């Protein structure tokens, strides 16, 4: 039986603007851990060589490392990989603001945005931000 690698997830940072009680990774605003660009690019290239079709970028909150996030989406997309980002949506305070944050990522090749919303996240992130 052959196995196909479908998706590889990278945790870009353990820094998060929330500190949810259920967070398995114990992410918090005080964390300073960020994956270096070169490390992420190497891992993405290795994932591609292993047959991955998707790269999922998460954290913590990957939008707190926006430049890194944008760069890695462009890098992955440029190699023919599909890209997704998992976020709590804090950056969506307004519809216009959300568009201005997402447009460059879409232009770089972002395919899917997954938003984390539940009772734990809502202690820190307004539902309105997630809606936007």
Coordinates of N, CA, C and O in Angstrom, one line a residue:
X1 N 0.8 -1.2 0.0 CA 0.0 0.0 0.0 C 0.9 1.2 0.0 O 1.8 1.4 0.8
X2 N 0.6 2.2 -0.9 CA 1.4 3.4 -1.0 C 0.6 4.5 -0.2 O -0.6 4.5 -0.2
X3 N 1.4 5.3 0.4 CA 0.8 6.4 1.2 C 1.1 7.7 0.5 O 2.2 7.9 0.0
X4 N 0.1 8.6 0.5 CA 0.3 9.9 -0.1 C 0.2 10.9 0.9 O -0.7 10.9 1.7
X5 N 1.2 11.8 1.0 CA 1.2 12.9 1.9 C 0.3 14.0 1.4 O 0.6 14.5 0.3
X6 N -0.7 14.3 2.1 CA -1.7 15.3 1.6 C -1.4 16.7 2.0 O -1.3 17.6 1.3
X7 N -1.2 16.9 3.3 CA -1.0 18.2 3.9 C 0.0 18.2 5.0 O 0.1 17.3 5.8
X8 N 0.8 19.3 5.0 CA 1.8 19.4 6.1 C 1.5 20.8 6.8 O 1.3 21.8 6.1
X9 N 1.4 20.7 8.1 CA 1.2 21.9 8.9 C 2.4 22.4 9.5 O 3.2 21.7 10.1
X10 N 2.6 23.7 9.5 CA 3.7 24.4 10.1 C 3.2 25.4 11.2 O 2.3 26.2 10.8
X11 N 3.7 25.3 12.4 CA 3.4 26.2 13.4 C 4.4 27.4 13.3 O 5.6 27.2 13.6
X12 N 4.0 28.5 12.8 CA 4.9 29.6 12.5 C 5.4 30.3 13.8 O 6.5 30.8 13.9
X13 N 4.5 30.3 14.8 CA 4.8 31.0 16.0 C 4.0 30.5 17.2 O 2.8 30.0 16.9
X14 N 4.5 30.5 18.4 CA 3.7 30.2 19.5 C 3.1 31.5 20.2 O 2.4 31.4 21.2
X15 N 3.4 32.6 19.6 CA 2.9 33.9 20.0 C 1.4 34.0 19.6 O 1.1 33.7 18.4
X16 N 0.6 34.4 20.5 CA -0.9 34.6 20.1 C -1.4 35.8 20.9 O -1.0 36.0 22.1
X17 N -2.3 36.5 20.3 CA -3.0 37.6 21.1 C -4.0 37.1 22.0 O -4.6 37.9 22.8
X18 N -4.3 35.8 22.0 CA -5.2 35.2 23.0 C -4.4 34.2 23.8 O -3.3 33.8 23.5
X19 N -5.0 33.7 24.9 CA -4.4 32.7 25.7 C -5.5 31.8 26.2 O -5.8 31.6 27.4
X20 N -6.0 31.1 25.2 CA -7.2 30.2 25.4 C -6.9 29.1 26.4 O -5.8 28.5 26.3
X21 N -7.8 28.8 27.2 CA -7.6 27.7 28.2 C -7.4 26.4 27.6 O -6.8 25.5 28.2
X22 N -7.9 26.1 26.4 CA -7.8 24.8 25.8 C -6.6 24.6 24.9 O -6.4 23.6 24.3
X23 N -5.8 25.7 24.8 CA -4.7 25.6 23.8 C -3.7 24.5 24.1 O -3.0 24.6 25.1
X24 N -3.6 23.6 23.2 CA -2.7 22.4 23.4 C -1.3 22.9 23.3 O -0.4 22.2 24.0
X25 N -1.0 23.9 22.6 CA 0.4 24.4 22.4 C 0.8 25.4 23.4 O 2.0 25.9 23.4
X26 N -0.1 25.8 24.3 CA 0.2 26.8 25.4 C 0.7 28.1 24.8 O 1.6 28.7 25.3
X27 N 0.1 28.6 23.7 CA 0.4 29.8 23.0 C 0.0 31.0 23.9 O -1.0 30.9 24.6
X28 N 0.7 32.1 23.8 CA 0.3 33.3 24.6 C 1.0 34.5 24.0 O 1.9 34.5 23.2
X29 N 0.5 35.7 24.5 CA 1.1 36.9 24.0 C 2.5 37.1 24.4 O 3.3 37.9 23.7
X30 N 3.0 36.4 25.4 CA 4.4 36.6 25.9 C 5.4 35.7 25.1 O 6.6 35.9 25.3
X31 N 4.9 34.8 24.3 CA 5.8 33.9 23.6 C 6.6 34.7 22.5 O 6.1 35.6 21.9
X32 N 7.9 34.4 22.4 CA 8.7 35.0 21.4 C 9.1 34.0 20.3 O 9.9 34.4 19.4
X33 N 8.6 32.8 20.4 CA 9.1 31.8 19.4 C 8.5 32.0 18.0 O 7.2 32.1 17.9
X34 N 9.3 32.2 17.0 CA 8.9 32.3 15.6 C 9.8 31.5 14.8 O 11.1 31.5 15.0
X35 N 9.3 30.7 13.9 CA 10.0 29.9 13.0 C 10.8 30.8 12.0 O 10.2 31.6 11.3
X36 N 12.1 30.6 11.8 CA 12.8 31.4 10.9 C 12.4 31.1 9.4 O 12.0 30.0 9.1
X37 N 12.4 32.1 8.6 CA 12.0 32.0 7.2 C 12.7 30.9 6.5 O 12.1 30.0 5.8
X38 N 14.0 30.8 6.6 CA 14.8 29.7 5.9 C 14.4 28.3 6.4 O 14.3 27.4 5.6
X39 N 14.1 28.2 7.7 CA 13.6 26.9 8.2 C 12.3 26.5 7.6 O 12.1 25.4 7.1
X40 N 11.4 27.4 7.6 CA 10.1 27.2 7.0 C 10.2 26.9 5.5 O 9.5 25.9 5.0
X41 N 11.0 27.6 4.8 CA 11.1 27.3 3.3 C 11.7 25.9 3.1 O 11.3 25.2 2.2
X42 N 12.7 25.5 3.9 CA 13.3 24.2 3.8 C 12.2 23.1 4.1 O 12.1 22.1 3.4
X43 N 11.4 23.3 5.1 CA 10.4 22.3 5.5 C 9.3 22.2 4.4 O 8.8 21.2 4.0
X44 N 9.0 23.4 3.8 CA 8.0 23.4 2.7 C 8.6 22.6 1.5 O 7.9 21.8 0.9
X45 N 9.8 22.9 1.2 CA 10.5 22.1 0.1 C 10.5 20.6 0.3 O 10.3 19.8 -0.6
X46 N 10.8 20.3 1.5 CA 10.9 18.8 1.9 C 9.5 18.2 1.8 O 9.3 17.1 1.3
X47 N 8.5 19.0 2.2 CA 7.1 18.5 2.1 C 6.7 18.3 0.7 O 6.1 17.2 0.3
X48 N 7.1 19.2 -0.2 CA 6.8 19.0 -1.6 C 7.5 17.8 -2.2 O 6.9 17.0 -2.9
X49 N 8.8 17.6 -1.8 CA 9.5 16.4 -2.2 C 8.9 15.1 -1.7 O 9.0 14.1 -2.4
X50 N 8.2 15.1 -0.6 CA 7.5 14.0 -0.1 C 6.1 13.8 -0.7 O 5.4 12.8 -0.3
X51 N 5.7 14.7 -1.5 CA 4.4 14.5 -2.2 C 3.3 15.3 -1.6 O 2.1 15.1 -2.0
X52 N 3.6 16.2 -0.7 CA 2.5 17.1 -0.1 C 1.8 17.9 -1.2 O 2.4 18.3 -2.2
X53 N 0.5 18.1 -1.0 CA -0.3 18.9 -1.9 C -0.6 20.3 -1.3 O -0.9 21.2 -2.0
X54 N -0.7 20.3 0.0 CA -1.1 21.5 0.8 C -0.1 21.8 1.9 O 0.5 20.9 2.5
X55 N 0.0 23.1 2.1 CA 0.8 23.6 3.3 C -0.2 24.4 4.1 O -0.9 25.3 3.6
X56 N -0.3 24.0 5.4 CA -1.2 24.7 6.4 C -0.3 25.5 7.3 O 0.6 24.9 8.0
X57 N -0.5 26.8 7.4 CA 0.3 27.7 8.3 C -0.6 28.1 9.5 O -1.7 28.6 9.3
X58 N -0.1 27.8 10.7 CA -0.9 28.1 11.9 C 0.0 28.6 13.0 O 1.2 28.9 12.8
X59 N -0.5 28.6 14.2 CA 0.3 29.0 15.3 C -0.4 28.5 16.6 O -1.1 27.5 16.5
X60 N -0.2 29.2 17.5 CA -0.3 30.6 17.8 C -1.2 31.3 16.8 O -2.1 30.8 16.3
X61 N -0.9 32.6 16.6 CA -1.6 33.4 15.6 C -0.7 33.8 14.5 O 0.1 34.7 14.7
X62 N -0.7 33.2 13.4 CA 0.2 33.4 12.3 C 0.1 34.9 11.7 O 1.1 35.4 11.2
X63 N -1.0 35.5 11.9 CA -1.2 36.9 11.4 C -0.4 37.9 12.2 O -0.2 39.0 11.8
X64 N 0.1 37.5 13.4 CA 1.0 38.3 14.1 C 2.4 38.4 13.5 O 3.2 39.2 13.8
X65 N 2.7 37.4 12.6 CA 3.9 37.4 11.8 C 3.6 37.6 10.3 O 3.8 36.7 9.5
X66 N 2.9 38.7 10.0 CA 2.3 38.9 8.7 C 3.3 38.8 7.6 O 3.0 38.2 6.6
X67 N 4.4 39.4 7.7 CA 5.4 39.4 6.6 C 5.9 38.0 6.3 O 6.0 37.6 5.2
X68 N 6.2 37.3 7.4 CA 6.6 35.9 7.3 C 5.5 35.1 6.6 O 5.7 34.3 5.7
X69 N 4.3 35.3 7.1 CA 3.1 34.6 6.5 C 3.0 34.8 5.0 O 2.8 33.9 4.2
X70 N 3.0 36.1 4.6 CA 2.9 36.5 3.2 C 4.0 35.8 2.4 O 3.8 35.3 1.3
X71 N 5.2 35.9 2.9 CA 6.4 35.3 2.2 C 6.2 33.8 2.0 O 6.5 33.3 0.9
X72 N 5.8 33.1 3.0 CA 5.6 31.7 2.9 C 4.5 31.2 2.0 O 4.5 30.2 1.4
X73 N 3.4 32.0 2.0 CA 2.3 31.7 1.1 C 2.8 31.9 -0.4 O 2.6 31.0 -1.2
X74 N 3.5 32.9 -0.7 CA 4.1 33.1 -2.0 C 5.0 32.0 -2.4 O 5.0 31.5 -3.5
X75 N 5.9 31.7 -1.4 CA 6.9 30.6 -1.7 C 6.2 29.3 -2.0 O 6.5 28.6 -2.9
X76 N 5.2 28.9 -1.1 CA 4.5 27.7 -1.3 C 3.7 27.6 -2.6 O 3.8 26.7 -3.4
X77 N 3.0 28.7 -2.8 CA 2.2 28.8 -4.1 C 3.1 28.7 -5.3 O 2.7 28.1 -6.3
X78 N 4.2 29.4 -5.2 CA 5.2 29.4 -6.3 C 5.7 28.0 -6.7 O 6.2 27.8 -7.8
X79 N 5.7 27.1 -5.7 CA 6.1 25.7 -5.9 C 4.9 24.8 -6.3 O 5.1 23.6 -6.4
X80 N 3.8 25.4 -6.5 CA 2.6 24.7 -6.9 C 1.8 24.0 -5.8 O 0.9 23.2 -6.0
X81 N 2.1 24.4 -4.5 CA 1.3 23.9 -3.4 C 0.1 24.7 -3.1 O 0.1 25.9 -3.3
X82 N -1.0 24.1 -2.7 CA -2.1 24.8 -2.2 C -1.8 25.3 -0.8 O -1.0 24.7 0.0
X83 N -2.4 26.4 -0.4 CA -2.0 27.0 0.9 C -3.3 27.3 1.7 O -4.3 27.7 1.2
X84 N -3.2 27.1 3.0 CA -4.2 27.5 4.0 C -3.6 28.1 5.2 O -2.4 27.8 5.5
X85 N -4.4 29.0 5.8 CA -3.9 29.6 7.1 C -5.0 29.4 8.1 O -6.2 29.5 7.8
X86 N -4.6 29.1 9.3 CA -5.6 29.0 10.5 C -5.3 30.2 11.4 O -4.2 30.5 11.8
X87 N -6.4 30.9 11.6 CA -6.3 32.2 12.4 C -7.5 32.3 13.3 O -8.6 31.7 13.1
X88 N -7.4 33.2 14.3 CA -8.5 33.5 15.2 C -9.3 34.7 14.6 O -10.3 35.0 15.2
X89 N -8.8 35.3 13.6 CA -9.6 36.4 13.0 C -9.5 37.8 13.7 O -10.3 38.7 13.4
X90 N -8.6 38.0 14.6 CA -8.5 39.2 15.4 C -8.4 40.4 14.5 O -8.8 41.5 14.8
X91 N -7.8 40.3 13.3 CA -7.5 41.4 12.4 C -8.7 41.8 11.6 O -8.6 42.8 10.9
X92 N -9.9 41.3 11.9 CA -11.1 41.6 11.1 C -12.0 42.6 11.8 O -13.2 42.5 11.7
X93 N -11.5 43.6 12.5 CA -12.3 44.5 13.3 C -13.3 45.2 12.4 O -14.4 45.5 12.8
X94 N -12.9 45.5 11.1 CA -13.9 46.1 10.2 C -13.8 45.3 8.9 O -12.8 44.6 8.6
X95 N -14.8 45.4 8.1 CA -14.8 44.7 6.8 C -13.7 45.2 5.9 O -13.0 44.4 5.3
X96 N -13.5 46.5 5.9 CA -12.4 47.1 5.0 C -11.1 46.6 5.5 O -10.2 46.3 4.7
X97 N -10.9 46.6 6.8 CA -9.6 46.2 7.4 C -9.3 44.7 7.1 O -8.2 44.4 6.7
X98 N -10.3 43.9 7.2 CA -10.2 42.5 6.8 C -9.8 42.3 5.4 O -8.9 41.5 5.0
X99 N -10.4 43.1 4.5 CA -10.1 43.0 3.1 C -8.6 43.4 2.8 O -7.9 42.8 2.1
X100 N -8.2 44.5 3.5 CA -6.8 45.0 3.3 C -5.8 44.0 3.8 O -4.7 43.9 3.3
X101 N -6.2 43.2 4.8 CA -5.2 42.2 5.4 C -5.2 41.0 4.4 O -4.1 40.4 4.2
X102 N -6.4 40.6 4.0 CA -6.4 39.3 3.2 C -6.0 39.5 1.7 O -5.5 38.6 1.1
X103 N -6.2 40.7 1.1 CA -6.0 40.8 -0.3 C -4.5 40.5 -0.7 O -4.3 39.7 -1.6
X104 N -3.5 41.0 0.0 CA -2.1 40.7 -0.3 C -1.9 39.2 -0.2 O -1.1 38.6 -1.0
X105 N -2.5 38.5 0.8 CA -2.3 37.1 0.9 C -2.9 36.3 -0.2 O -2.4 35.3 -0.7
X106 N -4.1 36.8 -0.6 CA -4.8 36.1 -1.8 C -3.9 36.3 -3.0 O -3.8 35.4 -3.8
X107 N -3.4 37.5 -3.2 CA -2.6 37.8 -4.3 C -1.3 36.9 -4.3 O -0.8 36.6 -5.4
X108 N -0.8 36.6 -3.1 CA 0.4 35.8 -3.0 C 0.1 34.3 -3.2 O 1.0 33.5 -3.4
X109 N -1.3 33.9 -3.2 CA -1.6 32.5 -3.5 C -2.4 31.8 -2.4 O -2.6 30.6 -2.5
X110 N -2.9 32.6 -1.4 CA -3.7 31.9 -0.4 C -4.9 31.3 -0.9 O -5.7 31.9 -1.6
X111 N -5.1 30.0 -0.6 CA -6.3 29.3 -1.1 C -7.4 29.2 -0.1 O -8.6 29.3 -0.5
X112 N -7.1 29.0 1.1 CA -8.1 28.7 2.2 C -7.8 29.4 3.5 O -6.6 29.4 3.9
X113 N -8.8 30.0 4.1 CA -8.6 30.6 5.4 C -9.5 29.9 6.3 O -10.7 29.8 6.1
X114 N -9.0 29.3 7.4 CA -9.7 28.6 8.4 C -9.7 29.5 9.6 O -8.7 29.9 10.1
X115 N -10.9 29.8 10.1 CA -11.0 30.6 11.3 C -11.4 29.8 12.5 O -12.4 29.0 12.5
X116 N -10.7 30.0 13.6 CA -11.0 29.3 14.9 C -11.9 30.2 15.7 O -11.6 31.3 16.1
X117 N -13.1 29.6 15.9 CA -14.1 30.4 16.7 C -14.9 29.4 17.5 O -15.4 28.4 17.1
X118 N -14.8 29.6 18.8 CA -15.5 28.8 19.8 C -15.6 29.6 21.1 O -15.1 30.7 21.1
X119 N -16.2 29.0 22.1 CA -16.3 29.7 23.4 C -14.9 30.2 23.9 O -14.8 31.2 24.5
X120 N -13.9 29.4 23.8 CA -12.6 29.7 24.3 C -12.0 30.9 23.6 O -11.5 31.8 24.2
X121 N -12.1 30.9 22.2 CA -11.6 32.0 21.5 C -12.4 33.3 21.7 O -11.8 34.4 21.7
X122 N -13.7 33.2 21.9 CA -14.5 34.3 22.0 C -14.3 35.1 23.3 O -14.7 36.2 23.5
X123 N -13.5 34.5 24.3 CA -13.1 35.3 25.4 C -12.1 36.4 25.0 O -12.0 37.3 25.8
X124 N -11.5 36.2 23.9 CA -10.5 37.2 23.4 C -10.8 37.9 22.1 O -10.3 39.0 21.9
X125 N -11.5 37.2 21.3 CA -11.8 37.7 19.9 C -13.3 37.9 19.7 O -14.1 36.9 19.9
X126 N -13.7 39.1 19.3 CA -15.1 39.3 19.1 C -15.6 38.5 17.9 O -14.9 38.3 16.9
X127 N -16.9 38.1 18.0 CA -17.5 37.4 16.9 C -17.6 38.3 15.7 O -17.5 37.9 14.5
X128 N -17.8 39.6 15.9 CA -17.8 40.6 14.8 C -16.5 40.5 14.0 O -16.5 40.6 12.7
X129 N -15.4 40.5 14.6 CA -14.1 40.4 13.9 C -14.1 39.1 13.0 O -13.6 39.2 11.9
X130 N -14.5 38.0 13.6 CA -14.5 36.8 12.8 C -15.5 36.9 11.6 O -15.2 36.4 10.5
X131 N -16.7 37.5 11.8 CA -17.6 37.7 10.7 C -17.0 38.5 9.6 O -17.3 38.2 8.5
X132 N -16.4 39.6 10.0 CA -15.8 40.4 8.9 C -14.7 39.7 8.1 O -14.6 39.9 7.0

